[in-house]
Coordinates of C-alpha atoms in Angstrom, one line a residue:
M1 CA 104.8 88.1 89.7
K2 CA 103.5 90.3 86.9
V3 CA 101.7 88.4 84.1
V4 CA 100.3 89.3 80.7
I5 CA 97.8 87.1 79.0
I6 CA 97.3 87.2 75.2
E7 CA 94.1 85.3 74.4
D8 CA 91.2 86.2 72.2
E9 CA 88.6 84.0 73.9
T10 CA 87.4 85.7 77.0
S11 CA 86.4 82.5 78.9
V12 CA 89.8 81.0 78.3
A13 CA 91.6 84.1 79.5
Q14 CA 89.4 84.2 82.6
N15 CA 90.0 80.5 83.4
L16 CA 93.8 81.0 83.0
S17 CA 93.7 84.1 85.2
D18 CA 91.7 82.2 87.9
L19 CA 94.1 79.2 87.8
L20 CA 97.1 81.5 88.2
L21 CA 95.6 83.3 91.2
E22 CA 94.6 80.0 92.7
I23 CA 98.2 78.8 92.5
N24 CA 99.6 82.0 93.8
P25 CA 97.4 84.9 95.1
H26 CA 100.3 87.3 94.8
I27 CA 100.3 87.1 91.0
T28 CA 99.1 90.2 89.3
V29 CA 97.5 89.9 85.8
L30 CA 98.6 93.2 84.3
V31 CA 96.4 93.0 81.2
V32 CA 94.6 90.5 79.0
L33 CA 95.1 91.4 75.3
E34 CA 92.9 90.0 72.6
T35 CA 94.8 90.9 69.4
I36 CA 98.3 90.8 68.1
K37 CA 98.0 94.5 67.2
D38 CA 97.1 95.5 70.7
S39 CA 99.8 93.2 72.1
L40 CA 102.5 94.7 70.0
K41 CA 101.4 98.2 71.1
W42 CA 101.3 97.2 74.8
F43 CA 104.7 95.6 74.8
K44 CA 106.3 98.6 73.0
Q45 CA 104.8 101.0 75.6
N46 CA 105.3 99.0 78.8
T47 CA 108.0 97.2 80.7
A48 CA 108.0 93.5 80.0
P49 CA 106.2 91.3 82.6
D50 CA 107.8 88.5 84.5
I51 CA 105.9 86.0 82.4
A52 CA 103.5 86.1 79.4
F53 CA 101.0 83.5 78.2
F54 CA 100.4 83.5 74.5
D55 CA 97.5 82.1 72.5
I56 CA 99.4 81.0 69.4
K57 CA 96.7 81.9 66.8
S58 CA 94.7 85.0 67.1
A59 CA 92.1 86.4 64.7
D60 CA 94.7 89.0 63.4
G61 CA 97.8 86.8 63.2
S62 CA 100.3 84.7 65.1
S63 CA 101.8 85.5 68.5
F64 CA 105.2 84.6 67.1
E65 CA 105.0 88.0 65.3
I66 CA 105.5 89.6 68.8
L67 CA 108.6 87.5 69.4
D68 CA 110.0 88.2 65.9
L69 CA 110.0 91.9 66.5
D70 CA 112.0 91.7 69.8
V71 CA 109.5 93.9 71.6
L72 CA 109.9 91.8 74.7
K73 CA 113.5 92.8 75.2
N74 CA 112.7 96.2 76.8

């Protein structure tokens, strides 16, 4: 399973990644993205993962902006 994590706090992203790998060692965390801007760019340039974990509020906006732009439908 391919996973993307959008989280601006490094320790939180690492804890989530560790938990996911503990649950299933076959999970691949493709990328941890810290900003909405970087997330939008990544989703526009890459195939959507199997699952994504979103921090709702980031320093540069809301993760709902990503969903509003339909960039996850590629």
